[in-house]
Amino acid sequence: MAVQIGILAGLQSEARCLSGLVPPHRIALSGARLDGARRAARRLVEGGATHLLSFGLAGGLDPALAPGTLLLPAQLLTPAGGAVPVDPDWHAAALALLRAHRPIQAPVAGSDIAIGTVAAKAALFATSGGVAVDMESHVLAAAAPALPLLIVRVVADSAADALPPAALVGIKPDGATDLAAVLASVLRRPAQIPALMRLGRAATKATETLRAAARLGAASGFGLV
């Protein structure tokens, strides 16, 4: 059977890191929504994916991790308290390809909702042990537990940074930035502008790391082919 990697990301900006390296039909977007992640994961599996890759940004939970830190976890922690290992051979191959970026192998946590406050991040870090959190990996793992899984993520916001309201409303279901919603939120609460600018700078740094990781590994399926 030919290898076909199905890639689940949250945002169009994450998917653009794979542009020219991966056929577009192999990528599905959640729009940072649980129902969107479920539909996207199901589409990948029903489309014949033989391997599943969770790719994109993540929220930092471990205070030691700065934005731009590459994550290549050996294990995924689910919202229900379970633990799902990634495929060990695929993980080892990806680790060799991405070693220049010193990827962190500690587990990441999955969440059905956005973890936006500093208190919520601290609580999830304490209860789960995950060093970062995303909203797609656990959904992808649950969609086809028998398929090999790999997670490539980058910390976009540190544990000490709360997500401003505009960031939480600024994503369309198709993963595009909702500029109108961001502007409306800023007009209602202009005090969030410094935090929004800080988040933007961090996200830019994280996306640079994600793009570099894609250049190193995407064409080979991160060592799979």
PDB file of C-alpha atoms in Angstrom, residues 28-190:
ATOM      1  CA  ALA A  28      -7.257  19.619   6.244  1.00  0.00           C
ATOM      2  CA  LEU A  29      -7.972  22.558   8.551  1.00  0.00           C
ATOM      3  CA  SER A  30      -9.960  22.689  11.772  1.00  0.00           C
ATOM      4  CA  GLY A  31     -10.446  26.444  11.989  1.00  0.00           C
ATOM      5  CA  ALA A  32      -9.459  26.053  15.661  1.00  0.00           C
ATOM      6  CA  ARG A  33     -12.846  24.488  16.398  1.00  0.00           C
ATOM      7  CA  LEU A  34     -13.613  21.067  17.841  1.00  0.00           C
ATOM      8  CA  ASP A  35     -16.328  20.292  15.305  1.00  0.00           C
ATOM      9  CA  GLY A  36     -14.051  21.530  12.537  1.00  0.00           C
ATOM     10  CA  ALA A  37     -11.234  19.281  13.739  1.00  0.00           C
ATOM     11  CA  ARG A  38     -13.548  16.277  13.792  1.00  0.00           C
ATOM     12  CA  ARG A  39     -14.799  16.917  10.261  1.00  0.00           C
ATOM     13  CA  ALA A  40     -11.295  17.549   8.944  1.00  0.00           C
ATOM     14  CA  ALA A  41      -9.843  14.440  10.594  1.00  0.00           C
ATOM     15  CA  ARG A  42     -12.688  12.325   9.255  1.00  0.00           C
ATOM     16  CA  ARG A  43     -12.098  13.675   5.748  1.00  0.00           C
ATOM     17  CA  LEU A  44      -8.428  12.719   5.904  1.00  0.00           C
ATOM     18  CA  VAL A  45      -9.163   9.192   7.087  1.00  0.00           C
ATOM     19  CA  GLU A  46     -11.993   8.640   4.616  1.00  0.00           C
ATOM     20  CA  GLY A  47      -9.733  10.026   1.893  1.00  0.00           C
ATOM     21  CA  GLY A  48      -7.358   7.108   2.353  1.00  0.00           C
ATOM     22  CA  ALA A  49      -4.665   8.437   4.675  1.00  0.00           C
ATOM     23  CA  THR A  50      -2.298   5.715   5.828  1.00  0.00           C
ATOM     24  CA  HIS A  51      -0.423   7.987   8.265  1.00  0.00           C
ATOM     25  CA  LEU A  52      -1.606  11.001  10.255  1.00  0.00           C
ATOM     26  CA  LEU A  53       0.359  14.166  11.012  1.00  0.00           C
ATOM     27  CA  SER A  54      -0.719  16.930  13.393  1.00  0.00           C
ATOM     28  CA  PHE A  55       1.087  20.063  12.239  1.00  0.00           C
ATOM     29  CA  GLY A  56       0.974  23.642  13.442  1.00  0.00           C
ATOM     30  CA  LEU A  57       1.249  25.930  16.430  1.00  0.00           C
ATOM     31  CA  ALA A  58       0.568  25.200  20.092  1.00  0.00           C
ATOM     32  CA  GLY A  59       0.036  27.130  23.287  1.00  0.00           C
ATOM     33  CA  GLY A  60       2.850  26.971  25.810  1.00  0.00           C
ATOM     34  CA  LEU A  61       2.106  25.437  29.204  1.00  0.00           C
ATOM     35  CA  ASP A  62       5.616  24.911  30.534  1.00  0.00           C
ATOM     36  CA  PRO A  63       7.033  28.293  31.658  1.00  0.00           C
ATOM     37  CA  ALA A  64      10.458  27.175  30.437  1.00  0.00           C
ATOM     38  CA  LEU A  65       9.376  27.105  26.797  1.00  0.00           C
ATOM     39  CA  ALA A  66       9.601  30.281  24.722  1.00  0.00           C
ATOM     40  CA  PRO A  67       7.663  31.052  21.543  1.00  0.00           C
ATOM     41  CA  GLY A  68       9.381  29.449  18.583  1.00  0.00           C
ATOM     42  CA  THR A  69      10.284  26.242  20.445  1.00  0.00           C
ATOM     43  CA  LEU A  70       9.878  23.199  18.212  1.00  0.00           C
ATOM     44  CA  LEU A  71       7.880  20.325  19.704  1.00  0.00           C
ATOM     45  CA  LEU A  72       8.207  16.727  18.567  1.00  0.00           C
ATOM     46  CA  PRO A  73       6.411  14.889  21.373  1.00  0.00           C
ATOM     47  CA  ALA A  74       6.729  11.168  21.863  1.00  0.00           C
ATOM     48  CA  GLN A  75       3.340  11.104  23.549  1.00  0.00           C
ATOM     49  CA  LEU A  76      -0.019  12.859  23.392  1.00  0.00           C
ATOM     50  CA  LEU A  77      -2.107  13.441  26.523  1.00  0.00           C
ATOM     51  CA  THR A  78      -5.861  13.409  25.902  1.00  0.00           C
ATOM     52  CA  PRO A  79      -8.489  15.572  27.614  1.00  0.00           C
ATOM     53  CA  ALA A  80      -9.893  12.420  29.228  1.00  0.00           C
ATOM     54  CA  GLY A  81      -6.579  11.728  30.942  1.00  0.00           C
ATOM     55  CA  GLY A  82      -5.272   9.071  28.588  1.00  0.00           C
ATOM     56  CA  ALA A  83      -1.920   8.883  26.848  1.00  0.00           C
ATOM     57  CA  VAL A  84      -1.378   8.105  23.168  1.00  0.00           C
ATOM     58  CA  PRO A  85       2.131   7.330  21.874  1.00  0.00           C
ATOM     59  CA  VAL A  86       3.173   8.562  18.470  1.00  0.00           C
ATOM     60  CA  ASP A  87       4.638   6.082  16.017  1.00  0.00           C
ATOM     61  CA  PRO A  88       8.160   5.383  17.368  1.00  0.00           C
ATOM     62  CA  ASP A  89       9.899   4.759  14.046  1.00  0.00           C
ATOM     63  CA  TRP A  90       8.367   7.802  12.378  1.00  0.00           C
ATOM     64  CA  HIS A  91       9.179   9.896  15.432  1.00  0.00           C
ATOM     65  CA  ALA A  92      12.810   8.758  15.366  1.00  0.00           C
ATOM     66  CA  ALA A  93      13.136   9.615  11.679  1.00  0.00           C
ATOM     67  CA  ALA A  94      11.600  13.067  12.213  1.00  0.00           C
ATOM     68  CA  LEU A  95      13.838  13.667  15.192  1.00  0.00           C
ATOM     69  CA  ALA A  96      16.911  12.988  13.067  1.00  0.00           C
ATOM     70  CA  LEU A  97      15.721  15.375  10.347  1.00  0.00           C
ATOM     71  CA  LEU A  98      14.870  18.186  12.759  1.00  0.00           C
ATOM     72  CA  ARG A  99      17.720  17.794  15.234  1.00  0.00           C
ATOM     73  CA  ALA A 100      19.214  21.179  14.295  1.00  0.00           C
ATOM     74  CA  HIS A 101      16.169  22.826  15.893  1.00  0.00           C
ATOM     75  CA  ARG A 102      16.575  20.861  19.131  1.00  0.00           C
ATOM     76  CA  PRO A 103      12.973  19.665  19.285  1.00  0.00           C
ATOM     77  CA  ILE A 104      11.381  19.037  22.675  1.00  0.00           C
ATOM     78  CA  GLN A 105      10.108  15.473  23.035  1.00  0.00           C
ATOM     79  CA  ALA A 106       8.028  15.980  26.171  1.00  0.00           C
ATOM     80  CA  PRO A 107       4.289  15.262  25.831  1.00  0.00           C
ATOM     81  CA  VAL A 108       1.732  17.748  24.595  1.00  0.00           C
ATOM     82  CA  ALA A 109      -1.841  17.952  25.839  1.00  0.00           C
ATOM     83  CA  GLY A 110      -4.974  18.018  23.747  1.00  0.00           C
ATOM     84  CA  SER A 111      -7.907  20.271  24.547  1.00  0.00           C
ATOM     85  CA  ASP A 112     -11.425  20.602  23.200  1.00  0.00           C
ATOM     86  CA  ILE A 113     -11.419  24.341  23.978  1.00  0.00           C
ATOM     87  CA  ALA A 114      -8.948  27.189  23.669  1.00  0.00           C
ATOM     88  CA  ILE A 115      -6.760  27.573  26.773  1.00  0.00           C
ATOM     89  CA  GLY A 116      -6.452  31.333  26.860  1.00  0.00           C
ATOM     90  CA  THR A 117      -5.712  32.545  30.364  1.00  0.00           C
ATOM     91  CA  VAL A 118      -2.502  32.254  32.320  1.00  0.00           C
ATOM     92  CA  ALA A 119      -4.391  30.531  35.148  1.00  0.00           C
ATOM     93  CA  ALA A 120      -5.911  27.971  32.791  1.00  0.00           C
ATOM     94  CA  LYS A 121      -2.512  27.240  31.266  1.00  0.00           C
ATOM     95  CA  ALA A 122      -0.967  26.742  34.701  1.00  0.00           C
ATOM     96  CA  ALA A 123      -3.796  24.457  35.755  1.00  0.00           C
ATOM     97  CA  LEU A 124      -3.518  22.281  32.659  1.00  0.00           C
ATOM     98  CA  PHE A 125       0.251  22.079  33.042  1.00  0.00           C
ATOM     99  CA  ALA A 126      -0.176  20.943  36.637  1.00  0.00           C
ATOM    100  CA  THR A 127      -2.905  18.392  35.975  1.00  0.00           C
ATOM    101  CA  SER A 128      -1.773  16.961  32.638  1.00  0.00           C
ATOM    102  CA  GLY A 129       1.996  17.328  32.607  1.00  0.00           C
ATOM    103  CA  GLY A 130       1.848  18.451  28.985  1.00  0.00           C
ATOM    104  CA  VAL A 131       4.369  21.139  28.046  1.00  0.00           C
ATOM    105  CA  ALA A 132       2.055  22.653  25.412  1.00  0.00           C
ATOM    106  CA  VAL A 133      -1.512  22.316  24.186  1.00  0.00           C
ATOM    107  CA  ASP A 134      -3.287  22.172  20.851  1.00  0.00           C
ATOM    108  CA  MET A 135      -6.829  21.475  19.678  1.00  0.00           C
ATOM    109  CA  GLU A 136      -6.180  19.071  16.806  1.00  0.00           C
ATOM    110  CA  SER A 137      -3.766  16.305  17.804  1.00  0.00           C
ATOM    111  CA  HIS A 138      -6.106  14.373  20.093  1.00  0.00           C
ATOM    112  CA  VAL A 139      -8.959  14.622  17.589  1.00  0.00           C
ATOM    113  CA  LEU A 140      -6.738  13.284  14.830  1.00  0.00           C
ATOM    114  CA  ALA A 141      -5.540  10.419  17.034  1.00  0.00           C
ATOM    115  CA  ALA A 142      -9.110   9.488  17.932  1.00  0.00           C
ATOM    116  CA  ALA A 143     -10.251   9.503  14.309  1.00  0.00           C
ATOM    117  CA  ALA A 144      -8.163   6.439  13.453  1.00  0.00           C
ATOM    118  CA  PRO A 145      -6.371   4.942  16.470  1.00  0.00           C
ATOM    119  CA  ALA A 146      -4.805   2.193  14.360  1.00  0.00           C
ATOM    120  CA  LEU A 147      -2.991   4.575  12.013  1.00  0.00           C
ATOM    121  CA  PRO A 148       0.566   5.799  12.735  1.00  0.00           C
ATOM    122  CA  LEU A 149       0.607   9.283  14.270  1.00  0.00           C
ATOM    123  CA  LEU A 150       3.229  12.039  14.341  1.00  0.00           C
ATOM    124  CA  ILE A 151       2.965  15.485  15.945  1.00  0.00           C
ATOM    125  CA  VAL A 152       5.037  18.469  14.789  1.00  0.00           C
ATOM    126  CA  ARG A 153       4.133  21.645  16.666  1.00  0.00           C
ATOM    127  CA  VAL A 154       5.736  24.958  17.632  1.00  0.00           C
ATOM    128  CA  VAL A 155       5.057  27.029  20.747  1.00  0.00           C
ATOM    129  CA  ALA A 156       3.240  30.205  19.671  1.00  0.00           C
ATOM    130  CA  ASP A 157       2.451  31.820  23.017  1.00  0.00           C
ATOM    131  CA  SER A 158       4.277  31.327  26.294  1.00  0.00           C
ATOM    132  CA  ALA A 159       2.729  30.078  29.520  1.00  0.00           C
ATOM    133  CA  ALA A 160       2.912  33.639  30.857  1.00  0.00           C
ATOM    134  CA  ASP A 161       0.945  35.142  27.957  1.00  0.00           C
ATOM    135  CA  ALA A 162      -2.845  35.293  28.025  1.00  0.00           C
ATOM    136  CA  LEU A 163      -4.650  35.280  24.696  1.00  0.00           C
ATOM    137  CA  PRO A 164      -6.413  38.630  24.168  1.00  0.00           C
ATOM    138  CA  PRO A 165     -10.108  38.514  23.204  1.00  0.00           C
ATOM    139  CA  ALA A 166      -9.377  39.465  19.598  1.00  0.00           C
ATOM    140  CA  ALA A 167      -7.207  36.380  19.180  1.00  0.00           C
ATOM    141  CA  LEU A 168     -10.020  34.129  20.363  1.00  0.00           C
ATOM    142  CA  VAL A 169     -12.571  35.493  17.899  1.00  0.00           C
ATOM    143  CA  GLY A 170     -10.235  36.162  14.994  1.00  0.00           C
ATOM    144  CA  ILE A 171     -10.339  32.804  13.181  1.00  0.00           C
ATOM    145  CA  LYS A 172     -12.881  31.834  10.537  1.00  0.00           C
ATOM    146  CA  PRO A 173     -14.143  28.245  10.234  1.00  0.00           C
ATOM    147  CA  ASP A 174     -11.904  27.764   7.184  1.00  0.00           C
ATOM    148  CA  GLY A 175      -8.814  28.709   9.200  1.00  0.00           C
ATOM    149  CA  ALA A 176      -8.434  32.192   7.714  1.00  0.00           C
ATOM    150  CA  THR A 177      -7.960  35.289   9.862  1.00  0.00           C
ATOM    151  CA  ASP A 178     -11.234  37.106  10.517  1.00  0.00           C
ATOM    152  CA  LEU A 179      -9.974  40.674  10.236  1.00  0.00           C
ATOM    153  CA  ALA A 180     -13.426  42.171  10.761  1.00  0.00           C
ATOM    154  CA  ALA A 181     -13.887  40.284  14.029  1.00  0.00           C
ATOM    155  CA  VAL A 182     -10.393  41.268  15.207  1.00  0.00           C
ATOM    156  CA  LEU A 183     -11.022  44.930  14.436  1.00  0.00           C
ATOM    157  CA  ALA A 184     -14.415  44.904  16.137  1.00  0.00           C
ATOM    158  CA  SER A 185     -12.904  43.333  19.249  1.00  0.00           C
ATOM    159  CA  VAL A 186     -10.097  45.889  19.332  1.00  0.00           C
ATOM    160  CA  LEU A 187     -12.544  48.768  18.964  1.00  0.00           C
ATOM    161  CA  ARG A 188     -14.567  47.451  21.887  1.00  0.00           C
ATOM    162  CA  ARG A 189     -11.507  46.792  24.060  1.00  0.00           C
ATOM    163  CA  PRO A 190      -8.531  48.865  22.863  1.00  0.00           C
TER     164      PRO A 190
END
